[in-house]
C-alpha cells in the first residue's frame, strides 16, 4: 500500500525533476550560442551580446563577395579569401572522413574477427600510440611532413588528422563489429558465398550505424581541427576556416591588431557550424536510432 | 672548290648568326622564387596591397633581367612566432620574414638569421633610420634585421578626471612622485575610479630603471646588472603604487584586468601603455571607442626619477622588423625586396593605417605627418627614445623581472629590498653567475 | 580429404585477407604517430632549445629534464590544477552525457530528434569558435552570465578570475559532453530488444535487466568513452590557453599540464623540457587507460 502511494507521488515528481534538468541542460547548451547567431545578423556587432535595432544579411554577403566591412577605419583582416576557406575546410573534412573510414573499418573488422596471440597488446598499443600531446609532436611532425612533401598540402593535412583519429575509430568500429553475430557471416560462408561478397553483402550493412558514427566523428575532427593546419599550411588561400578565424580574431593585448569585423567573423562562424549539422542530419538515423523504447535504466 | 667555299661561308654565317643572336638578342628573363613569411590578415594584406612587391618585380626585371615570384607564406597572429621558429628549426628556407627584435639574439645563436651588415653598409638609405631603431636590430655589432615600424610607451591620462579634481591639463609629470601624487588625489576625490593608476605595461616593465638613469646591461663587459640603486628604484616605484599610496589595486595585475577598457570607461585615470592604444583601442569604430577622444585622452612622457644624472624623460621603443633567413639561396635579392618593403611612402602608409610610428626620418610624410598624435609620438621617440639592449639573455632577464614584480611584490607583498634579492637570485640561477654583476 | 584441404585454404585466405586489412591503418599510424612520438621521446632526453645556442649544440642529458620537472614546485602546482580539472571534467561530462542519452532513449520525453540535435550543437560546432562565444558569456561587466545573474537579483561573479578554473571546466564540459552522449546512445540502441523481451517473459526485475543485460553490453563503450574523455581533457588546452595567454597566471590557476608543456616548449622555447612534460602526460594517460581497461575487463 505504502509502496503504491509512494509510486503515485514519485513518478510524476521524477518526471518534473526530469523536465527541470532538461531545461537547465538546454539553457547551458544554447545560451552561449545566442551571441554568435545574433551578432551574425547585426550590422554593428561587438564582442558582447547586444540586441540589434535592425537585422542585416550583409555580413553573410561579405563572406562570399570578399568586400571590406564598413565599421572602423580598418579591420584586422579583410574577407577576401573567406569563400576559399570554406571550400578548403570541406575538402579536409571529407578527405579525413574518407581516409578514416577506408582505413579503420577493415582494421576494426579484422581485429574483431581474427584471434591471435598479442591481440590485446596490439589493441592497447593502437589506442596509446598517439597519446603524446600534439604540441610536443609539432617539430617532428613538421620535419616528417617536409620530407614527405605534405607541407602546404590539404591532402597532407587530412592524412595527419586521420592518423590521429584512426586509433579511437578502430576501437569504436571494432565494438560495432563485435556486436554483429558471427553466425550470420559463417552461415553465408557455409552456403558457399565468396568471402569478400559476404563482407559486402552481409557484414557491412549490419555495421552501418558504426560506420556512420566513425564517418561523422572523423568528419568533425577534420572539419574543426586547428593545430594540424597551423603546423602544415602556409598560404592564406589554403587556410581552413579554423585558421582563417584565428587570423581575423586578434585578441592578444599589447600586440598590434585593428578592430575585428565581428559581423562577418560571426557570419563565417555560423557558416562554419552548418556543414557538421548537415552531416549530422544525413547520418542521424544511424547515429542513434531512437527506437529502443524498451530500455529502462532507472 | 667554289661549292666548298660557299658551304664554309654559309656555315660561318650560320654559326656567327647564332652566336650574334645568342650574345646580342635580349635574353629571356631567368626565373627565381622568393618566400616572404608574415602574419595572416592585416599584415599579409598590407604587403600585397602596398605595391612593394610589384615595384620590386619591375625593378628586378629591369636591372637584373630576373623574373622574380614572391610567394607570401603566413601564420595567424596567434601562434605566429611558434610557427616561425618551428619552420626555421625544421630547416625550411624562408627568404624574408617578420620578426620581433627581442628574439634576434636567440635566433642568431641558433643560426637562423643572415648577417645584414655588408648589405646595409652599401645601402645609402640606412643612414635615414633613427639611431635607436637601428640599435634595436644590432646584436654584437652586426645588423640582423631592418626595422619596419616602431611604437613608444608613454603615459595616458583622462583629461576629464584631471579637470574634475583640479589637476592641471595638459599635464606633464616631472618625477614619478608627481605621477603617484596625482593618482592619490584622484583616489581621494573620485571614488568611482576603480584604479587611479596602472603603473606599467607588461612588455616594458623595466622603464623605471631607465628613469633613474640606470640600465639593465653593461655592454662593456657583457654582464647583466642584477642589483643597483636603479633596480631598487623600480621596485620602490611599484611598491609605492601598490602599497604606500595604494593607487593601484593588486587585482589589476592578479586578475589581468583589461586596462584599456577601464580607461575607456573612466574607471582608470592614468595608465602606462603604448602608441597603438590611441587608435586601435579608442579610435573611431574600434572595440573600446572613446567618442570625444581628443578632449578626453591626454598623453605625457614617462618622467625621470628627478635624481641627479637621471634623464628628464624616458621613452621606451618597441618595434617589428624584417629579417632574412640564414639559408636563403638569394640573399641579395631578398635584401632588394626588403628595401622595397621599408620604402618611406610604404612605411608612412603602414604607420598611418595601423597607428604605428615610422622607423626612418624621411618617412614622416603624407597623412602620417598630418596626424597630431603620431607627430607627437615621433618627436618623443626622436628626442628621448632609448632602445632596450639587444643581448643574449635580455628576454629572460626581463621576463624574470616581470615575474618578480608580479609574484614577489604584488602577490606576496615583499619589500623592495627583498624583491631585489629574489630577483638577483633568480637571474643568477637562470643566466649563470658569470653573466651577472652588482652595481655599487 | 579434398574438402579438408579446401577448407584449410579458405581459412587461410580469410586470415590473410583479414591481416591485410590491418596493414594500411597500421602503416599510417606508424608513420604519422609512432615515429613522431619516438622522435619526441628522444628530444625529451636532450637539452634542445628551439632558439639560442642550445639549438645547434644540444647534448644528450639522460633523465635530467625529468628530474628537473619532478623537483620543480610549479610542475606539482600544475599537476594539482590538472587533477582538479580532469576529474571534474570527467565526472561532469560523463554525467551530462548520460543524462542526455537517457532523455534521448527514453520514451517519456517528446521531441527527441530536436533534443538530440540541440545536445549535439556545441560538439559539432568547431572549437575555433568556442573561445569568442564564451568570452561574450563570461566577461564581468557585459558578459551574458552576469547579466542574467543581475536580472535574477543574484550577485555577479568574477568568472574571469576568481572562478576561472571552474569557468574553463564549464566550457570544456559544454563543448564535450555530447561525445559521451553519442557513444552511450549508440550503445544503448544497439542492444537487441529481444534480450529484454525474453527476460520480460521470465519476469526479471528492472535492476536485474540493467545489471545482467544493459551493463555488460554497454560496458565496452562505457570504458571507451571514459578513456576518450580523459584523453581529450588532459591533452587539449585550448580553453585554458585562451584565458591565460602566453604567460601563466602568477598562481598557476589555469596551468593544466598540457598548457605547461606548451608554455615551456613554445614560450620559453625549452623544447627538451617541454617534450619531457609531454612524455610524462603520455605515461599518465597510459597508466590510467590500462587501469580503466583492466577494470572493464577488456
Short mmCIF file of N, CA and C in Angstrom, two decimals, chain A residues 18-19 21-22 25-26 28-29 32-33 35-36 47-49 103 106-107 109-111 114 124 128-133 135-141 143-144 148 150 159-160 163-164 167-168 171-172 175 189 193 195 199 213 216-217 220 223 249 251 269 272-273 276-277 280 285 287-298, chain C residues 10 14-15 18 21-22 24-25 28-29 31-34 36-37 39-41 96 103-105 107-109 112-113 115-126 129 132-134 136-137 139 142 147 170 173-174 177 182 185-186 188-189 196-197 206 210 220 224 228 231 235 237 262 266 271 278-279 281 285-286 289-290 293:
data_model
loop_
_atom_site.label_atom_id
_atom_site.label_comp_id
_atom_site.label_asym_id
_atom_site.label_seq_id
_atom_site.Cartn_x
_atom_site.Cartn_y
_atom_site.Cartn_z
N UNK A 18 12.86 15.63 -14.01
CA UNK A 18 13.45 15.36 -15.32
C UNK A 18 13.32 16.55 -16.24
N UNK A 19 12.16 17.19 -16.23
CA UNK A 19 11.97 18.34 -17.11
C UNK A 19 12.81 19.53 -16.66
N UNK A 21 15.73 19.37 -15.14
CA UNK A 21 17.11 19.11 -15.57
C UNK A 21 17.23 19.32 -17.07
N UNK A 22 16.22 18.87 -17.78
CA UNK A 22 16.24 19.04 -19.24
C UNK A 22 16.32 20.51 -19.61
N UNK A 25 19.77 21.86 -18.90
CA UNK A 25 20.71 21.36 -19.90
C UNK A 25 20.56 22.14 -21.20
N UNK A 26 19.32 22.42 -21.55
CA UNK A 26 19.06 23.21 -22.75
C UNK A 26 19.66 24.61 -22.62
N UNK A 28 22.06 25.66 -20.66
CA UNK A 28 23.53 25.55 -20.65
C UNK A 28 24.05 25.39 -22.07
N UNK A 29 23.34 24.60 -22.87
CA UNK A 29 23.82 24.32 -24.22
C UNK A 29 23.63 25.49 -25.17
N UNK A 32 25.22 30.20 -24.75
CA UNK A 32 26.44 30.76 -25.34
C UNK A 32 26.32 31.05 -26.82
N UNK A 33 25.44 30.30 -27.51
CA UNK A 33 25.38 30.46 -28.96
C UNK A 33 24.52 31.62 -29.39
N UNK A 35 24.74 34.77 -28.67
CA UNK A 35 25.57 35.89 -29.12
C UNK A 35 26.02 35.70 -30.56
N UNK A 36 26.48 34.48 -30.86
CA UNK A 36 27.02 34.20 -32.19
C UNK A 36 25.97 34.44 -33.26
N UNK A 47 31.86 42.51 -29.23
CA UNK A 47 32.24 41.28 -28.54
C UNK A 47 31.20 40.78 -27.54
N UNK A 48 30.25 41.61 -27.14
CA UNK A 48 29.28 41.16 -26.16
C UNK A 48 27.88 41.20 -26.75
N UNK A 49 26.98 40.53 -26.06
CA UNK A 49 25.62 40.38 -26.57
C UNK A 49 24.89 41.72 -26.55
N UNK A 103 40.30 3.21 -43.85
CA UNK A 103 41.38 2.51 -43.16
C UNK A 103 40.93 1.85 -41.88
N UNK A 106 38.18 -1.67 -42.17
CA UNK A 106 38.77 -3.01 -42.36
C UNK A 106 39.60 -3.43 -41.16
N UNK A 107 40.37 -2.49 -40.62
CA UNK A 107 41.22 -2.84 -39.49
C UNK A 107 40.37 -3.25 -38.30
N UNK A 109 37.39 -4.46 -38.37
CA UNK A 109 36.77 -5.74 -38.64
C UNK A 109 37.76 -6.87 -38.42
N UNK A 110 38.97 -6.69 -38.94
CA UNK A 110 39.98 -7.73 -38.78
C UNK A 110 40.25 -7.97 -37.31
N UNK A 111 40.35 -6.91 -36.54
CA UNK A 111 40.65 -7.08 -35.11
C UNK A 111 39.47 -7.73 -34.40
N UNK A 114 39.73 -11.72 -36.12
CA UNK A 114 40.95 -12.52 -36.01
C UNK A 114 41.26 -12.82 -34.56
N UNK A 124 45.72 -2.34 -27.36
CA UNK A 124 46.15 -1.29 -26.43
C UNK A 124 47.17 -0.38 -27.08
N UNK A 128 47.10 3.64 -27.63
CA UNK A 128 48.06 4.50 -26.91
C UNK A 128 49.08 5.14 -27.83
N UNK A 129 49.09 4.73 -29.09
CA UNK A 129 50.18 5.14 -29.98
C UNK A 129 50.21 6.67 -30.14
N UNK A 130 49.04 7.28 -30.12
CA UNK A 130 49.04 8.72 -30.36
C UNK A 130 48.83 9.55 -29.11
N UNK A 131 49.14 8.98 -27.97
CA UNK A 131 48.77 9.68 -26.74
C UNK A 131 49.75 10.77 -26.33
N UNK A 132 50.81 10.96 -27.09
CA UNK A 132 51.68 12.10 -26.83
C UNK A 132 50.94 13.37 -27.25
N UNK A 133 50.94 14.41 -26.41
CA UNK A 133 50.22 15.62 -26.80
C UNK A 133 50.71 16.18 -28.13
N UNK A 135 51.14 19.16 -29.28
CA UNK A 135 52.11 20.25 -29.34
C UNK A 135 53.53 19.75 -29.16
N UNK A 136 53.71 18.67 -28.40
CA UNK A 136 55.07 18.14 -28.23
C UNK A 136 55.56 17.53 -29.53
N UNK A 137 54.61 17.04 -30.32
CA UNK A 137 55.00 16.36 -31.56
C UNK A 137 55.16 17.33 -32.72
N UNK A 138 54.96 18.63 -32.45
CA UNK A 138 54.88 19.62 -33.52
C UNK A 138 56.12 19.58 -34.42
N UNK A 139 57.31 19.66 -33.82
CA UNK A 139 58.52 19.76 -34.62
C UNK A 139 58.78 18.49 -35.42
N UNK A 140 58.75 17.30 -34.79
CA UNK A 140 58.93 16.07 -35.58
C UNK A 140 57.92 15.95 -36.70
N UNK A 141 56.68 16.28 -36.40
CA UNK A 141 55.63 16.16 -37.41
C UNK A 141 55.92 17.10 -38.58
N UNK A 143 58.88 18.19 -39.56
CA UNK A 143 60.00 17.68 -40.35
C UNK A 143 59.57 16.51 -41.22
N UNK A 144 58.74 15.64 -40.63
CA UNK A 144 58.23 14.49 -41.37
C UNK A 144 57.42 14.96 -42.58
N UNK A 148 58.09 14.20 -46.59
CA UNK A 148 57.10 13.54 -47.43
C UNK A 148 56.40 14.51 -48.38
N UNK A 150 54.37 17.06 -47.67
CA UNK A 150 52.98 17.30 -47.32
C UNK A 150 52.74 18.70 -46.77
N UNK A 159 45.55 13.60 -44.07
CA UNK A 159 46.19 12.34 -43.68
C UNK A 159 46.65 12.41 -42.23
N UNK A 160 47.28 13.53 -41.87
CA UNK A 160 47.78 13.63 -40.49
C UNK A 160 46.64 13.64 -39.49
N UNK A 163 45.36 10.19 -39.15
CA UNK A 163 46.23 9.33 -38.34
C UNK A 163 45.96 9.54 -36.85
N UNK A 164 45.50 10.72 -36.50
CA UNK A 164 45.17 10.95 -35.10
C UNK A 164 43.82 10.39 -34.71
N UNK A 167 43.06 5.63 -34.36
CA UNK A 167 43.07 4.72 -33.21
C UNK A 167 41.73 4.60 -32.50
N UNK A 168 41.13 5.72 -32.12
CA UNK A 168 39.86 5.62 -31.40
C UNK A 168 38.77 5.10 -32.32
N UNK A 171 38.78 1.42 -32.45
CA UNK A 171 38.15 0.86 -31.25
C UNK A 171 36.63 0.93 -31.35
N UNK A 172 36.13 2.07 -31.79
CA UNK A 172 34.68 2.22 -31.87
C UNK A 172 34.09 1.23 -32.87
N UNK A 175 33.99 -2.34 -31.76
CA UNK A 175 32.87 -2.60 -30.87
C UNK A 175 31.60 -2.94 -31.66
N UNK A 189 28.92 -18.00 -45.38
CA UNK A 189 30.15 -18.59 -45.85
C UNK A 189 29.92 -20.06 -46.19
N UNK A 193 29.08 -18.64 -50.18
CA UNK A 193 29.33 -17.26 -50.60
C UNK A 193 30.82 -16.98 -50.61
N UNK A 195 34.12 -14.99 -49.83
CA UNK A 195 34.39 -14.31 -48.57
C UNK A 195 34.14 -12.81 -48.65
N UNK A 199 31.33 -10.17 -46.93
CA UNK A 199 31.63 -8.90 -46.26
C UNK A 199 30.71 -7.79 -46.75
N UNK A 213 28.84 6.42 -37.36
CA UNK A 213 29.44 7.11 -36.23
C UNK A 213 30.89 7.49 -36.56
N UNK A 216 30.98 10.29 -39.11
CA UNK A 216 30.59 11.57 -38.51
C UNK A 216 31.69 12.13 -37.63
N UNK A 217 32.23 11.30 -36.74
CA UNK A 217 33.26 11.80 -35.82
C UNK A 217 34.51 12.22 -36.57
N UNK A 220 34.01 15.49 -38.24
CA UNK A 220 34.10 16.57 -37.27
C UNK A 220 35.54 16.92 -36.96
N UNK A 223 37.08 18.69 -39.95
CA UNK A 223 36.46 20.00 -40.20
C UNK A 223 36.88 21.01 -39.15
N UNK A 249 40.17 37.08 -35.67
CA UNK A 249 40.03 37.46 -34.27
C UNK A 249 41.42 37.69 -33.70
N UNK A 251 43.17 39.01 -30.58
CA UNK A 251 42.78 39.44 -29.25
C UNK A 251 43.93 39.77 -28.32
N UNK A 269 31.50 32.17 -38.79
CA UNK A 269 31.38 31.13 -37.77
C UNK A 269 30.07 30.37 -37.93
N UNK A 272 30.42 28.17 -40.66
CA UNK A 272 31.33 27.11 -40.22
C UNK A 272 30.57 26.02 -39.46
N UNK A 273 29.52 26.42 -38.77
CA UNK A 273 28.79 25.46 -37.95
C UNK A 273 27.77 24.66 -38.74
N UNK A 276 28.70 20.56 -40.32
CA UNK A 276 28.59 19.46 -39.38
C UNK A 276 27.14 19.11 -39.08
N UNK A 277 26.28 20.14 -39.04
CA UNK A 277 24.89 19.86 -38.76
C UNK A 277 24.26 19.09 -39.91
N UNK A 280 25.44 15.65 -39.75
CA UNK A 280 24.71 15.01 -38.66
C UNK A 280 23.31 14.61 -39.13
N UNK A 285 19.97 9.01 -38.52
CA UNK A 285 19.24 7.76 -38.33
C UNK A 285 20.18 6.68 -37.80
N UNK A 287 23.15 7.36 -36.32
CA UNK A 287 23.86 7.78 -35.12
C UNK A 287 23.16 7.27 -33.89
N UNK A 288 21.87 7.44 -33.84
CA UNK A 288 21.13 6.95 -32.68
C UNK A 288 19.73 6.63 -33.14
N UNK A 289 19.46 5.38 -33.25
CA UNK A 289 18.12 5.01 -33.67
C UNK A 289 17.22 5.06 -32.45
N UNK A 290 16.34 6.03 -32.46
CA UNK A 290 15.52 6.21 -31.27
C UNK A 290 14.33 5.27 -31.37
N UNK A 291 14.63 4.00 -31.34
CA UNK A 291 13.54 3.03 -31.46
C UNK A 291 13.49 2.13 -30.24
N UNK A 292 14.45 2.30 -29.37
CA UNK A 292 14.53 1.40 -28.23
C UNK A 292 13.73 1.93 -27.06
N UNK A 293 12.43 1.88 -27.17
CA UNK A 293 11.61 2.32 -26.05
C UNK A 293 11.70 1.38 -24.88
N UNK A 294 12.22 0.19 -25.11
CA UNK A 294 12.09 -0.84 -24.08
C UNK A 294 13.15 -0.76 -22.99
N UNK A 295 14.21 -0.04 -23.27
CA UNK A 295 15.26 0.02 -22.26
C UNK A 295 14.86 1.01 -21.17
N UNK A 296 14.83 0.54 -19.98
CA UNK A 296 14.60 1.47 -18.87
C UNK A 296 15.69 1.27 -17.87
N UNK A 297 16.42 2.27 -17.66
CA UNK A 297 17.62 2.10 -16.83
C UNK A 297 17.35 2.55 -15.41
N UNK A 298 16.30 3.37 -15.22
CA UNK A 298 16.11 3.87 -13.87
C UNK A 298 15.71 2.77 -12.91
N UNK C 10 40.60 -22.05 -47.53
CA UNK C 10 39.67 -20.95 -47.31
C UNK C 10 39.95 -20.22 -46.00
N UNK C 14 41.13 -16.39 -45.71
CA UNK C 14 40.38 -15.47 -44.87
C UNK C 14 41.30 -14.76 -43.89
N UNK C 15 42.14 -15.55 -43.24
CA UNK C 15 43.04 -14.93 -42.26
C UNK C 15 44.01 -13.97 -42.94
N UNK C 18 42.20 -10.82 -43.75
CA UNK C 18 41.99 -10.02 -42.56
C UNK C 18 43.27 -9.32 -42.12
N UNK C 21 43.91 -6.43 -44.16
CA UNK C 21 43.00 -5.33 -43.81
C UNK C 21 43.63 -4.38 -42.80
N UNK C 22 44.47 -4.94 -41.94
CA UNK C 22 45.03 -4.10 -40.87
C UNK C 22 46.21 -3.26 -41.34
N UNK C 24 47.11 -1.14 -43.93
CA UNK C 24 47.13 0.30 -44.24
C UNK C 24 46.98 1.17 -43.01
N UNK C 25 46.02 0.80 -42.15
CA UNK C 25 45.82 1.61 -40.95
C UNK C 25 47.08 1.62 -40.09
N UNK C 28 49.82 3.89 -41.59
CA UNK C 28 49.60 5.32 -41.34
C UNK C 28 49.91 5.65 -39.89
N UNK C 29 49.48 4.78 -39.00
CA UNK C 29 49.72 5.04 -37.58
C UNK C 29 51.21 5.07 -37.28
N UNK C 31 53.71 5.71 -39.36
CA UNK C 31 54.41 6.85 -39.95
C UNK C 31 54.07 8.15 -39.21
N UNK C 32 52.77 8.39 -38.99
CA UNK C 32 52.40 9.72 -38.50
C UNK C 32 52.18 9.80 -37.01
N UNK C 33 52.18 8.68 -36.33
CA UNK C 33 52.03 8.74 -34.87
C UNK C 33 53.26 8.18 -34.15
N UNK C 34 53.65 6.97 -34.54
CA UNK C 34 54.72 6.32 -33.78
C UNK C 34 56.05 7.03 -33.98
N UNK C 36 56.81 10.22 -34.96
CA UNK C 36 56.92 11.49 -34.22
C UNK C 36 56.98 11.29 -32.71
N UNK C 37 56.24 10.28 -32.21
CA UNK C 37 56.26 10.05 -30.76
C UNK C 37 57.66 9.64 -30.30
N UNK C 39 60.44 10.17 -31.81
CA UNK C 39 61.28 11.35 -32.04
C UNK C 39 61.16 12.30 -30.83
N UNK C 40 59.92 12.53 -30.42
CA UNK C 40 59.68 13.42 -29.29
C UNK C 40 60.31 12.87 -28.01
N UNK C 41 60.18 11.57 -27.82
CA UNK C 41 60.77 10.97 -26.61
C UNK C 41 62.28 11.17 -26.64
N UNK C 96 26.54 14.51 -17.63
CA UNK C 96 25.70 15.23 -18.58
C UNK C 96 25.40 14.37 -19.81
N UNK C 103 17.61 10.91 -21.84
CA UNK C 103 16.49 11.66 -22.39
C UNK C 103 16.18 11.19 -23.80
N UNK C 104 17.24 11.01 -24.56
CA UNK C 104 17.02 10.68 -25.97
C UNK C 104 16.46 9.27 -26.13
N UNK C 105 16.90 8.35 -25.27
CA UNK C 105 16.43 6.98 -25.46
C UNK C 105 15.15 6.68 -24.68
N UNK C 107 11.19 7.02 -23.48
CA UNK C 107 10.01 7.27 -24.31
C UNK C 107 9.14 8.38 -23.74
N UNK C 108 9.48 8.82 -22.53
CA UNK C 108 8.62 9.78 -21.86
C UNK C 108 8.67 11.17 -22.51
N UNK C 109 9.86 11.56 -22.90
CA UNK C 109 10.04 12.95 -23.30
C UNK C 109 9.82 13.13 -24.79
N UNK C 112 12.36 14.09 -29.39
CA UNK C 112 13.71 13.56 -29.17
C UNK C 112 14.69 13.99 -30.25
N UNK C 113 14.21 14.06 -31.48
CA UNK C 113 15.13 14.42 -32.56
C UNK C 113 15.67 15.81 -32.35
N UNK C 115 15.78 17.41 -29.57
CA UNK C 115 16.63 17.38 -28.38
C UNK C 115 18.03 16.90 -28.73
N UNK C 116 18.08 15.80 -29.50
CA UNK C 116 19.38 15.25 -29.87
C UNK C 116 20.19 16.28 -30.64
N UNK C 117 19.53 16.97 -31.56
CA UNK C 117 20.24 17.97 -32.36
C UNK C 117 20.78 19.09 -31.47
N UNK C 118 19.95 19.52 -30.51
CA UNK C 118 20.38 20.61 -29.63
C UNK C 118 21.57 20.17 -28.77
N UNK C 119 21.46 18.96 -28.22
CA UNK C 119 22.55 18.48 -27.37
C UNK C 119 23.86 18.38 -28.15
N UNK C 120 23.73 18.04 -29.43
CA UNK C 120 24.95 17.86 -30.23
C UNK C 120 25.55 19.17 -30.69
N UNK C 121 24.75 20.23 -30.63
CA UNK C 121 25.17 21.50 -31.22
C UNK C 121 26.57 21.96 -30.76
N UNK C 122 26.85 22.06 -29.45
CA UNK C 122 28.17 22.53 -29.06
C UNK C 122 29.28 21.61 -29.55
N UNK C 123 28.97 20.32 -29.62
CA UNK C 123 30.02 19.37 -30.00
C UNK C 123 30.36 19.49 -31.47
N UNK C 124 29.36 19.74 -32.30
CA UNK C 124 29.65 19.78 -33.73
C UNK C 124 30.06 21.18 -34.19
N UNK C 125 29.89 22.18 -33.36
CA UNK C 125 30.39 23.50 -33.73
C UNK C 125 31.90 23.52 -33.49
N UNK C 126 32.66 23.91 -34.49
CA UNK C 126 34.12 23.78 -34.37
C UNK C 126 34.71 24.59 -33.22
N UNK C 129 35.54 28.49 -32.69
CA UNK C 129 34.53 29.50 -32.37
C UNK C 129 34.30 29.59 -30.87
N UNK C 132 35.47 32.70 -28.60
CA UNK C 132 34.83 34.00 -28.71
C UNK C 132 33.43 33.96 -28.13
N UNK C 133 32.77 32.82 -28.36
CA UNK C 133 31.43 32.64 -27.84
C UNK C 133 31.45 32.74 -26.31
N UNK C 134 32.42 32.09 -25.68
CA UNK C 134 32.43 32.08 -24.22
C UNK C 134 32.97 33.35 -23.63
N UNK C 136 32.13 36.17 -24.70
CA UNK C 136 30.94 37.02 -24.60
C UNK C 136 30.05 36.61 -23.44
N UNK C 137 30.20 35.37 -22.98
CA UNK C 137 29.40 34.89 -21.86
C UNK C 137 29.96 35.34 -20.51
N UNK C 139 32.44 37.58 -19.49
CA UNK C 139 33.03 38.87 -19.15
C UNK C 139 32.30 39.46 -17.94
N UNK C 142 29.88 42.91 -19.03
CA UNK C 142 28.95 42.82 -20.14
C UNK C 142 28.59 41.38 -20.48
N UNK C 147 24.92 39.20 -16.59
CA UNK C 147 23.71 39.98 -16.82
C UNK C 147 22.48 39.18 -16.41
N UNK C 170 33.66 24.48 -17.09
CA UNK C 170 32.31 24.59 -17.66
C UNK C 170 32.36 24.63 -19.18
N UNK C 173 33.23 21.15 -20.52
CA UNK C 173 32.10 20.21 -20.42
C UNK C 173 31.03 20.55 -21.44
N UNK C 174 30.80 21.85 -21.60
CA UNK C 174 29.82 22.30 -22.58
C UNK C 174 30.18 21.76 -23.96
N UNK C 177 30.38 17.25 -23.69
CA UNK C 177 29.56 16.19 -23.10
C UNK C 177 28.84 15.35 -24.15
N UNK C 182 26.82 10.57 -27.36
CA UNK C 182 26.79 9.89 -28.64
C UNK C 182 27.13 8.41 -28.49
N UNK C 185 24.39 6.59 -26.42
CA UNK C 185 23.14 6.37 -27.14
C UNK C 185 23.33 5.25 -28.15
N UNK C 186 24.44 5.32 -28.90
CA UNK C 186 24.68 4.26 -29.88
C UNK C 186 24.73 2.92 -29.20
N UNK C 188 23.36 2.03 -26.28
CA UNK C 188 22.05 1.63 -25.75
C UNK C 188 21.14 1.14 -26.86
N UNK C 189 21.20 1.84 -28.01
CA UNK C 189 20.27 1.47 -29.08
C UNK C 189 20.72 0.20 -29.79
N UNK C 196 15.56 -8.15 -23.89
CA UNK C 196 14.66 -7.66 -22.85
C UNK C 196 13.33 -8.39 -22.89
N UNK C 197 12.90 -8.68 -24.14
CA UNK C 197 11.63 -9.38 -24.27
C UNK C 197 11.70 -10.74 -23.60
N UNK C 206 13.68 -4.79 -13.09
CA UNK C 206 14.42 -3.76 -13.84
C UNK C 206 15.90 -3.79 -13.50
N UNK C 210 19.02 -4.42 -15.90
CA UNK C 210 20.11 -3.45 -16.06
C UNK C 210 21.45 -4.13 -15.81
N UNK C 220 31.65 -1.95 -22.63
CA UNK C 220 32.76 -1.67 -23.55
C UNK C 220 32.73 -0.22 -24.05
N UNK C 224 35.35 2.90 -23.09
CA UNK C 224 35.95 3.65 -24.20
C UNK C 224 35.64 5.14 -24.06
N UNK C 228 38.30 8.12 -23.76
CA UNK C 228 38.30 9.22 -24.73
C UNK C 228 38.20 10.56 -24.02
N UNK C 231 41.41 11.39 -22.19
CA UNK C 231 42.49 11.75 -23.11
C UNK C 231 42.30 13.17 -23.63
N UNK C 235 44.81 16.34 -22.76
CA UNK C 235 45.58 16.68 -23.95
C UNK C 235 45.30 18.08 -24.45
N UNK C 237 44.38 21.87 -24.40
CA UNK C 237 44.45 23.02 -23.50
C UNK C 237 43.88 24.27 -24.15
N UNK C 262 53.24 23.26 -23.18
CA UNK C 262 53.24 24.19 -24.31
C UNK C 262 54.02 25.45 -23.99
N UNK C 266 57.14 26.44 -26.19
CA UNK C 266 56.99 27.48 -27.20
C UNK C 266 56.94 28.90 -26.68
N UNK C 271 62.53 23.20 -25.72
CA UNK C 271 61.82 22.09 -26.34
C UNK C 271 62.03 20.78 -25.60
N UNK C 278 55.56 16.45 -21.97
CA UNK C 278 54.64 15.75 -22.88
C UNK C 278 54.69 14.25 -22.66
N UNK C 279 55.90 13.73 -22.49
CA UNK C 279 56.03 12.29 -22.28
C UNK C 279 55.46 11.88 -20.92
N UNK C 281 52.94 13.28 -19.52
CA UNK C 281 51.49 13.23 -19.76
C UNK C 281 51.12 11.90 -20.42
N UNK C 285 48.52 9.10 -19.02
CA UNK C 285 47.40 8.60 -19.80
C UNK C 285 47.49 7.09 -19.94
N UNK C 286 48.70 6.63 -20.22
CA UNK C 286 48.95 5.21 -20.40
C UNK C 286 48.50 4.42 -19.18
N UNK C 289 44.71 4.63 -18.59
CA UNK C 289 44.00 3.83 -19.57
C UNK C 289 44.08 2.35 -19.22
N UNK C 290 45.28 1.91 -18.85
CA UNK C 290 45.44 0.50 -18.50
C UNK C 290 44.54 0.14 -17.32
N UNK C 293 41.06 -0.08 -18.53
CA UNK C 293 40.84 -1.28 -19.34
C UNK C 293 40.75 -2.50 -18.44
#
